Tab-separated table of C-alpha atoms and ligand atoms in Angstrom:
chain	number	residue	atom	x	y	z
A	1	MET	CA	87.507	75.712	80.673
A	2	GLN	CA	85.859	79.109	81.124
A	3	VAL	CA	88.248	81.693	82.585
A	4	GLU	CA	86.641	83.573	85.463
A	5	GLU	CA	87.098	87.307	85.852
A	6	LEU	CA	88.081	88.975	89.129
A	7	VAL	CA	88.744	92.605	89.920
A	8	VAL	CA	91.004	93.304	92.906
A	9	ALA	CA	90.377	96.750	94.396
A	10	GLY	CA	93.636	97.788	96.049
A	11	GLY	CA	97.268	97.108	95.201
A	12	GLY	CA	99.048	96.943	98.556
A	13	VAL	CA	100.666	93.799	99.885
A	14	ILE	CA	97.298	92.081	100.390
A	15	GLY	CA	95.850	92.987	96.988
A	16	LEU	CA	99.036	92.050	95.131
A	17	SER	CA	99.434	88.737	97.005
A	18	CYS	CA	95.808	87.770	96.388
A	19	ALA	CA	95.956	88.857	92.735
A	20	TRP	CA	99.110	86.794	92.173
A	21	ARG	CA	97.662	83.680	93.799
A	22	ALA	CA	94.278	84.081	92.037
A	23	ALA	CA	96.026	84.388	88.654
A	24	GLN	CA	98.045	81.252	89.459
A	25	ALA	CA	94.744	79.503	90.210
A	26	GLY	CA	93.467	80.349	86.717
A	27	TRP	CA	91.523	83.570	87.306
A	28	HIS	CA	91.723	86.472	84.886
A	29	VAL	CA	92.612	89.254	87.306
A	30	THR	CA	92.509	93.022	86.902
A	31	LEU	CA	93.954	94.961	89.851
A	32	CYS	CA	92.812	98.580	90.240
A	33	ASP	CA	94.724	101.092	92.348
A	34	PRO	CA	95.552	104.717	91.539
A	35	ALA	CA	98.992	104.185	93.132
A	36	PRO	CA	99.813	100.466	93.430
A	37	ALA	CA	102.384	99.331	96.006
A	38	SER	CA	102.144	102.553	97.978
A	39	GLY	CA	100.211	103.394	101.148
A	40	SER	CA	100.783	101.512	104.393
A	41	SER	CA	102.501	98.581	102.630
A	42	TRP	CA	105.174	100.992	101.381
A	43	VAL	CA	105.593	102.658	104.780
A	44	ALA	CA	105.630	99.385	106.790
A	45	GLY	CA	108.452	98.122	108.987
A	46	GLY	CA	107.997	94.627	107.532
A	47	MET	CA	108.185	92.686	110.800
A	48	LEU	CA	106.970	89.071	110.667
A	49	ALA	CA	106.553	89.032	114.403
A	50	PRO	CA	103.528	87.252	115.864
A	51	VAL	CA	105.264	86.418	119.155
A	52	THR	CA	106.650	89.863	119.928
A	53	GLU	CA	103.306	91.417	118.887
A	54	ALA	CA	101.406	89.038	121.222
A	55	TRP	CA	98.961	90.587	123.632
A	56	PRO	CA	96.755	88.954	126.311
A	57	GLY	CA	93.280	88.468	124.907
A	58	GLU	CA	94.578	88.209	121.328
A	59	GLU	CA	95.355	84.483	121.318
A	60	ALA	CA	93.478	83.916	118.042
A	61	LEU	CA	95.660	86.550	116.385
A	62	LEU	CA	98.804	84.864	117.726
A	63	ASP	CA	97.669	81.519	116.283
A	64	LEU	CA	96.860	83.136	112.928
A	65	GLY	CA	100.192	84.956	112.890
A	66	LEU	CA	102.128	81.764	113.671
A	67	GLU	CA	100.299	79.951	110.883
A	68	ALA	CA	101.236	82.789	108.508
A	69	LEU	CA	104.842	82.886	109.705
A	70	ALA	CA	105.212	79.174	108.931
A	71	LEU	CA	104.213	79.905	105.321
A	72	TRP	CA	106.762	82.703	104.862
A	73	PRO	CA	109.959	80.823	103.911
A	74	GLY	CA	108.178	78.836	101.176
A	75	PHE	CA	106.196	81.881	100.044
A	76	ALA	CA	109.336	84.027	99.767
A	77	GLU	CA	111.217	81.319	97.888
A	78	GLU	CA	108.387	80.746	95.418
A	79	LEU	CA	107.855	84.486	94.981
A	80	SER	CA	111.543	85.190	94.349
A	81	ALA	CA	111.639	82.470	91.690
A	82	ALA	CA	108.405	83.618	90.043
A	83	ALA	CA	109.383	87.293	90.067
A	84	GLY	CA	113.028	86.817	89.125
A	85	GLN	CA	113.984	89.098	92.020
A	86	ALA	CA	114.451	88.703	95.769
A	87	ALA	CA	111.344	88.859	97.957
A	88	GLY	CA	113.458	90.371	100.756
A	89	LEU	CA	113.014	87.832	103.584
A	90	HIS	CA	115.474	88.443	106.452
A	91	ALA	CA	115.629	85.362	108.676
A	92	LYS	CA	117.819	86.600	111.554
A	93	GLY	CA	115.253	86.847	114.347
A	94	THR	CA	114.283	89.474	116.907
A	95	VAL	CA	115.414	90.691	120.299
A	96	VAL	CA	113.266	92.754	122.646
A	97	ALA	CA	114.995	95.249	124.921
A	98	ALA	CA	113.754	97.053	128.019
A	99	THR	CA	115.207	100.075	129.759
A	100	GLY	CA	113.533	101.131	133.040
A	101	SER	CA	111.966	98.874	135.675
A	102	GLY	CA	108.429	99.506	134.367
A	103	ASP	CA	109.510	98.411	130.887
A	104	ARG	CA	111.175	95.298	132.293
A	105	ALA	CA	108.029	94.460	134.261
A	106	GLU	CA	106.034	94.720	131.050
A	107	LEU	CA	108.394	92.317	129.272
A	108	ASP	CA	108.147	89.955	132.259
A	109	ALA	CA	104.374	90.022	131.803
A	110	LEU	CA	104.730	89.275	128.065
A	111	ALA	CA	107.134	86.389	128.800
A	112	ALA	CA	104.783	84.988	131.468
A	113	HIS	CA	101.805	85.277	129.112
A	114	LEU	CA	103.685	83.437	126.337
A	115	ALA	CA	104.763	80.732	128.810
A	116	THR	CA	101.138	80.095	129.815
A	117	LEU	CA	100.369	79.599	126.114
A	118	GLY	CA	103.157	77.000	125.882
A	119	ARG	CA	105.419	79.382	123.925
A	120	PRO	CA	108.260	80.204	126.304
A	121	VAL	CA	110.768	82.842	125.206
A	122	GLU	CA	114.346	83.212	126.410
A	123	ARG	CA	115.000	85.939	129.015
A	124	LEU	CA	118.329	87.737	128.653
A	125	THR	CA	120.245	90.234	130.762
A	126	GLY	CA	121.447	93.504	129.245
A	127	ARG	CA	124.939	92.024	128.922
A	128	GLU	CA	123.630	88.903	127.156
A	129	LEU	CA	121.637	91.083	124.770
A	130	ARG	CA	124.735	93.181	123.999
A	131	ARG	CA	126.634	89.986	123.234
A	132	LEU	CA	124.036	89.297	120.498
A	133	GLU	CA	123.738	92.898	119.334
A	134	PRO	CA	126.816	94.912	120.334
A	135	GLY	CA	125.209	98.196	119.281
A	136	LEU	CA	122.669	98.117	122.134
A	137	GLY	CA	123.316	100.953	124.560
A	138	PRO	CA	123.993	100.875	128.323
A	139	ASP	CA	120.380	101.834	129.136
A	140	VAL	CA	119.240	98.396	127.941
A	141	ARG	CA	118.905	96.371	131.148
A	142	GLY	CA	117.291	93.152	129.970
A	143	GLY	CA	115.001	91.620	127.449
A	144	LEU	CA	114.025	88.650	125.343
A	145	SER	CA	115.390	86.668	122.443
A	146	VAL	CA	112.788	85.553	119.899
A	147	PRO	CA	114.709	83.991	117.006
A	148	GLY	CA	111.531	82.897	115.206
A	149	ASP	CA	110.168	86.431	114.655
A	150	LEU	CA	111.603	87.536	111.299
A	151	SER	CA	111.293	90.504	108.930
A	152	VAL	CA	110.997	91.250	105.252
A	153	ASP	CA	112.091	94.247	103.224
A	154	ASN	CA	108.602	95.545	102.428
A	155	ARG	CA	109.686	97.480	99.351
A	156	ALA	CA	111.581	94.537	97.845
A	157	LEU	CA	108.514	92.426	98.615
A	158	LEU	CA	106.138	94.818	96.853
A	159	ALA	CA	108.377	94.964	93.768
A	160	ALA	CA	108.587	91.155	93.666
A	161	LEU	CA	104.834	90.754	94.123
A	162	ARG	CA	104.104	93.199	91.323
A	163	ALA	CA	106.551	91.461	88.984
A	164	ALA	CA	105.217	87.983	89.823
A	165	ALA	CA	101.595	89.107	89.514
A	166	GLU	CA	102.192	90.653	86.086
A	167	LYS	CA	104.117	87.589	84.909
A	168	ALA	CA	101.155	85.446	86.026
A	169	GLY	CA	98.853	87.591	83.873
A	170	VAL	CA	97.452	90.137	86.336
A	171	VAL	CA	96.574	93.398	84.566
A	172	ILE	CA	97.371	96.371	86.806
A	173	GLU	CA	95.323	99.491	86.055
A	174	GLU	CA	96.348	102.729	87.783
A	175	ARG	CA	92.846	103.959	88.566
A	176	ALA	CA	90.284	103.673	91.329
A	177	TRP	CA	87.926	100.681	91.241
A	178	ALA	CA	84.852	101.833	89.305
A	179	GLY	CA	82.309	99.485	90.883
A	180	GLU	CA	82.672	96.674	88.355
A	181	GLY	CA	82.782	93.121	89.680
A	182	PRO	CA	83.092	90.399	90.807
A	183	VAL	CA	85.444	92.162	93.164
A	184	LEU	CA	87.857	91.410	95.985
A	185	ILE	CA	88.147	94.495	98.225
A	186	CYS	CA	91.719	94.914	99.522
A	187	ALA	CA	91.802	98.660	99.998
A	188	GLY	CA	93.309	98.674	103.480
A	189	ALA	CA	92.212	101.598	105.657
A	190	HIS	CA	90.047	102.879	102.778
A	191	SER	CA	88.013	99.686	102.491
A	192	ALA	CA	85.012	100.781	104.559
A	193	ALA	CA	83.969	103.268	101.866
A	194	LEU	CA	83.748	100.498	99.261
A	195	HIS	CA	80.942	98.347	100.705
A	196	PRO	CA	78.176	99.092	103.228
A	197	ALA	CA	78.870	95.847	105.129
A	198	LEU	CA	82.325	97.202	106.017
A	199	SER	CA	80.978	100.421	107.472
A	200	GLY	CA	82.321	100.819	111.020
A	201	LEU	CA	84.521	97.710	110.712
A	202	VAL	CA	87.703	99.236	109.264
A	203	ARG	CA	89.300	102.419	110.576
A	204	PRO	CA	92.622	104.150	109.886
A	205	VAL	CA	95.298	103.796	112.585
A	206	LYS	CA	98.161	106.123	111.757
A	207	GLY	CA	101.794	105.133	112.226
A	208	GLU	CA	104.957	107.120	111.539
A	209	ILE	CA	108.284	105.577	110.531
A	210	LEU	CA	111.800	106.831	109.893
A	211	ARG	CA	114.271	105.389	107.425
A	212	LEU	CA	117.871	105.724	108.523
A	213	GLY	CA	120.749	105.090	106.131
A	214	HIS	CA	123.987	103.532	107.339
A	215	ARG	CA	127.007	105.788	106.646
A	216	ARG	CA	130.621	104.802	106.225
A	217	GLY	CA	132.382	104.736	109.592
A	218	ALA	CA	129.117	104.587	111.578
A	219	PHE	CA	128.473	101.751	114.073
A	220	PRO	CA	127.488	98.599	112.101
A	221	LEU	CA	123.840	97.753	111.552
A	222	PRO	CA	122.208	95.299	113.965
A	223	THR	CA	121.712	91.828	112.575
A	224	ARG	CA	118.294	91.220	114.138
A	225	THR	CA	115.112	93.244	114.488
A	226	ILE	CA	115.329	95.164	117.746
A	227	ARG	CA	112.101	95.956	119.537
A	228	ALA	CA	112.145	97.960	122.716
A	229	LEU	CA	110.125	99.670	125.372
A	230	VAL	CA	111.484	103.056	126.376
A	231	ASP	CA	109.647	104.609	129.314
A	232	GLY	CA	106.534	102.745	128.197
A	233	ARG	CA	106.808	103.749	124.525
A	234	PRO	CA	107.282	100.902	122.035
A	235	VAL	CA	109.869	101.372	119.295
A	236	TYR	CA	111.297	98.982	116.728
A	237	LEU	CA	114.381	99.068	114.539
A	238	VAL	CA	114.247	96.725	111.565
A	239	PRO	CA	117.425	96.150	109.557
A	240	ARG	CA	117.529	96.659	105.808
A	241	PRO	CA	120.564	96.003	103.591
A	242	ASP	CA	121.530	99.701	103.722
A	243	GLY	CA	119.999	100.983	106.946
A	244	LEU	CA	117.129	100.721	109.393
A	245	VAL	CA	113.402	101.295	109.479
A	246	VAL	CA	112.439	102.807	112.822
A	247	GLY	CA	108.816	102.645	113.863
A	248	ALA	CA	106.220	103.162	114.824
A	249	THR	CA	103.857	105.505	116.502
A	250	GLN	CA	100.152	104.726	116.724
A	251	TYR	CA	97.295	107.230	116.730
A	252	GLU	CA	93.676	107.406	115.645
A	253	GLN	CA	93.351	110.689	113.755
A	254	GLY	CA	91.276	109.838	110.704
A	255	PHE	CA	92.994	109.827	107.329
A	256	ASP	CA	95.764	112.293	108.249
A	257	THR	CA	99.176	111.131	106.936
A	258	ASP	CA	101.310	114.120	107.939
A	259	PRO	CA	104.271	112.945	110.034
A	260	SER	CA	104.121	114.937	113.277
A	261	VAL	CA	107.050	116.679	114.955
A	262	GLY	CA	106.284	114.967	118.277
A	263	GLY	CA	106.085	111.507	116.723
A	264	VAL	CA	109.369	111.896	114.864
A	265	ARG	CA	111.058	113.332	117.991
A	266	ASP	CA	109.950	110.324	120.079
A	267	LEU	CA	111.146	107.822	117.486
A	268	LEU	CA	114.542	109.504	117.109
A	269	ARG	CA	115.061	109.866	120.858
A	270	ASP	CA	113.987	106.303	121.661
A	271	ALA	CA	115.963	104.764	118.785
A	272	GLU	CA	119.106	106.550	119.921
A	273	ARG	CA	118.586	105.482	123.511
A	274	ILE	CA	118.407	101.822	122.429
A	275	LEU	CA	121.073	101.931	119.702
A	276	PRO	CA	123.264	105.003	120.356
A	277	GLY	CA	125.200	104.513	117.096
A	278	VAL	CA	122.210	105.623	115.021
A	279	ALA	CA	123.187	109.224	115.785
A	280	GLU	CA	125.799	108.783	113.032
A	281	TYR	CA	123.312	107.468	110.484
A	282	ALA	CA	121.605	109.559	107.803
A	283	LEU	CA	117.948	110.488	108.274
A	284	VAL	CA	116.729	109.482	104.827
A	285	GLU	CA	112.945	109.471	105.058
A	286	VAL	CA	110.072	110.296	107.361
A	287	ALA	CA	106.658	108.893	106.449
A	288	ALA	CA	103.278	107.982	107.876
A	289	GLY	CA	100.872	105.242	106.861
A	290	LEU	CA	97.395	104.135	107.845
A	291	ARG	CA	96.996	100.642	109.262
A	292	PRO	CA	93.565	99.174	108.505
A	293	GLY	CA	92.306	98.666	112.060
A	294	SER	CA	89.490	96.190	112.779
A	295	PRO	CA	87.377	95.963	115.971
A	296	ASP	CA	89.250	92.868	117.277
A	297	ASN	CA	92.558	93.394	115.385
A	298	MET	CA	91.807	90.203	113.401
A	299	PRO	CA	91.546	90.563	109.617
A	300	LEU	CA	88.271	90.556	107.699
A	301	ILE	CA	88.520	87.830	105.059
A	302	GLY	CA	85.365	86.423	103.534
A	303	ARG	CA	82.355	86.957	101.336
A	304	LEU	CA	80.190	90.089	101.697
A	305	ASP	CA	77.636	89.266	98.999
A	306	GLU	CA	77.341	87.222	95.825
A	307	ARG	CA	79.803	89.354	93.878
A	308	THR	CA	82.015	90.758	96.630
A	309	LEU	CA	84.862	89.232	98.603
A	310	VAL	CA	86.982	91.117	101.094
A	311	ALA	CA	90.490	90.828	102.546
A	312	THR	CA	91.238	93.796	104.755
A	313	GLY	CA	91.391	94.938	108.400
A	314	HIS	CA	94.843	93.430	108.969
A	315	SER	CA	95.642	96.068	111.607
A	316	ARG	CA	99.364	95.820	112.567
A	317	ASN	CA	99.938	92.538	110.704
A	318	GLY	CA	99.291	92.982	106.985
A	319	ILE	CA	102.731	91.959	105.766
A	320	LEU	CA	102.898	88.939	108.099
A	321	LEU	CA	99.426	87.743	107.153
A	322	ALA	CA	99.732	88.291	103.369
A	323	PRO	CA	100.649	84.704	102.348
A	324	LEU	CA	97.921	83.193	104.543
A	325	THR	CA	95.368	85.766	103.388
A	326	ALA	CA	96.110	84.968	99.737
A	327	GLN	CA	95.715	81.264	100.501
A	328	LEU	CA	92.358	81.845	102.205
A	329	VAL	CA	91.187	84.030	99.317
A	330	THR	CA	92.019	81.377	96.723
A	331	GLY	CA	89.999	79.008	98.898
A	332	LEU	CA	87.062	81.438	98.842
A	333	LEU	CA	87.360	81.728	95.070
A	334	ALA	CA	87.164	77.931	94.877
A	335	GLY	CA	83.936	78.001	96.912
A	336	GLU	CA	85.382	77.151	100.337
A	337	PRO	CA	84.056	79.037	103.385
A	338	ALA	CA	86.188	81.502	105.336
A	339	PRO	CA	87.323	80.389	108.806
A	340	ALA	CA	84.861	81.844	111.328
A	341	ALA	CA	87.617	83.755	113.181
A	342	VAL	CA	88.337	85.950	110.141
A	343	ASP	CA	84.942	85.977	108.428
A	344	PRO	CA	83.452	89.508	108.623
A	345	ALA	CA	80.125	87.795	109.350
A	346	ARG	CA	81.342	87.503	112.968
A	347	PHE	CA	80.257	91.143	113.405
A	348	ARG	CA	76.774	90.728	111.918
A	349	GLU	CA	74.125	91.639	114.475
A	350	ASP	CA	71.846	88.737	113.522
A	351	ARG	CA	74.482	86.156	114.533
B	401	LIG	N1	103.531	95.921	112.603
B	401	LIG	C1	104.098	97.072	113.157
B	401	LIG	C2	103.269	98.259	113.094
B	401	LIG	O1	102.111	98.189	112.729
B	401	LIG	O2	103.753	99.316	113.440
């Protein structure tokens, strides 16, 4: 059998997942990235949270996210075995907390929206939430329990993906893609520069995160992901074995990745309001990443021309959608069409 060659341009969670799966399917894969496993995949909170990310008008994204979430336990198990190291899945669920009446009204709207889609979520009082997560502060007045929304330690995941990909034969070259093909473009927010058909379809959406380290004697870490609305600002706190990732702001400011004073101030203030014990934690890291935004927040997965495939534009959901994206890409490599909802052809003017 002739071995087919594939270059993957971009070594974030999408590029590594696709490269690993393509190598498993028999392709000879070279992955090019000047700094693999960095960028927004490194900065990410790692939430696998289609339900708590749901938004009216984005029902197709909810369906895609739920399909991806269903793949995660098997994907993580297979990846851990292939890599010889844990993929970092944390299966303890999510709670959503609201403070003021405006925030509670917004959660009511989310719960009502999910109910109309046949996906009811459990409403909890502040006291019931504190019974689940005793670290929640007195300002938390009510919220939701969403046990199916999970998280993954993004950095453990990236290390496992890199190890599994290399064991499967992927050659990782620390350089920019030099235009050789056939290519799969997975360059996240930088993808638009790599093919004219992506021009105007992928834009950088900046997000800042904090990493807080648990210190001896400090209030214990929460068990679940905690998402909250604080005076209209969303904040999330995602547990890691040794601390929390707190995120995330959202701005459209081009390719700027400087964490801003105002963004960090908001995250610290809102995190402390939700989980007062974090004041005793160590502030270990402040970082910003660039989500690859698409016009409809759905990813762009498909064929651009005879020698170019693409998997990018995952917006806020790259980690969640990685296993499904890799599955769709192996389908494309086998000659199957992309589902219309993710095919970048949906934006072609002649359609
Ligand atoms: N998925 C969370 C974020 O993009 O901040």
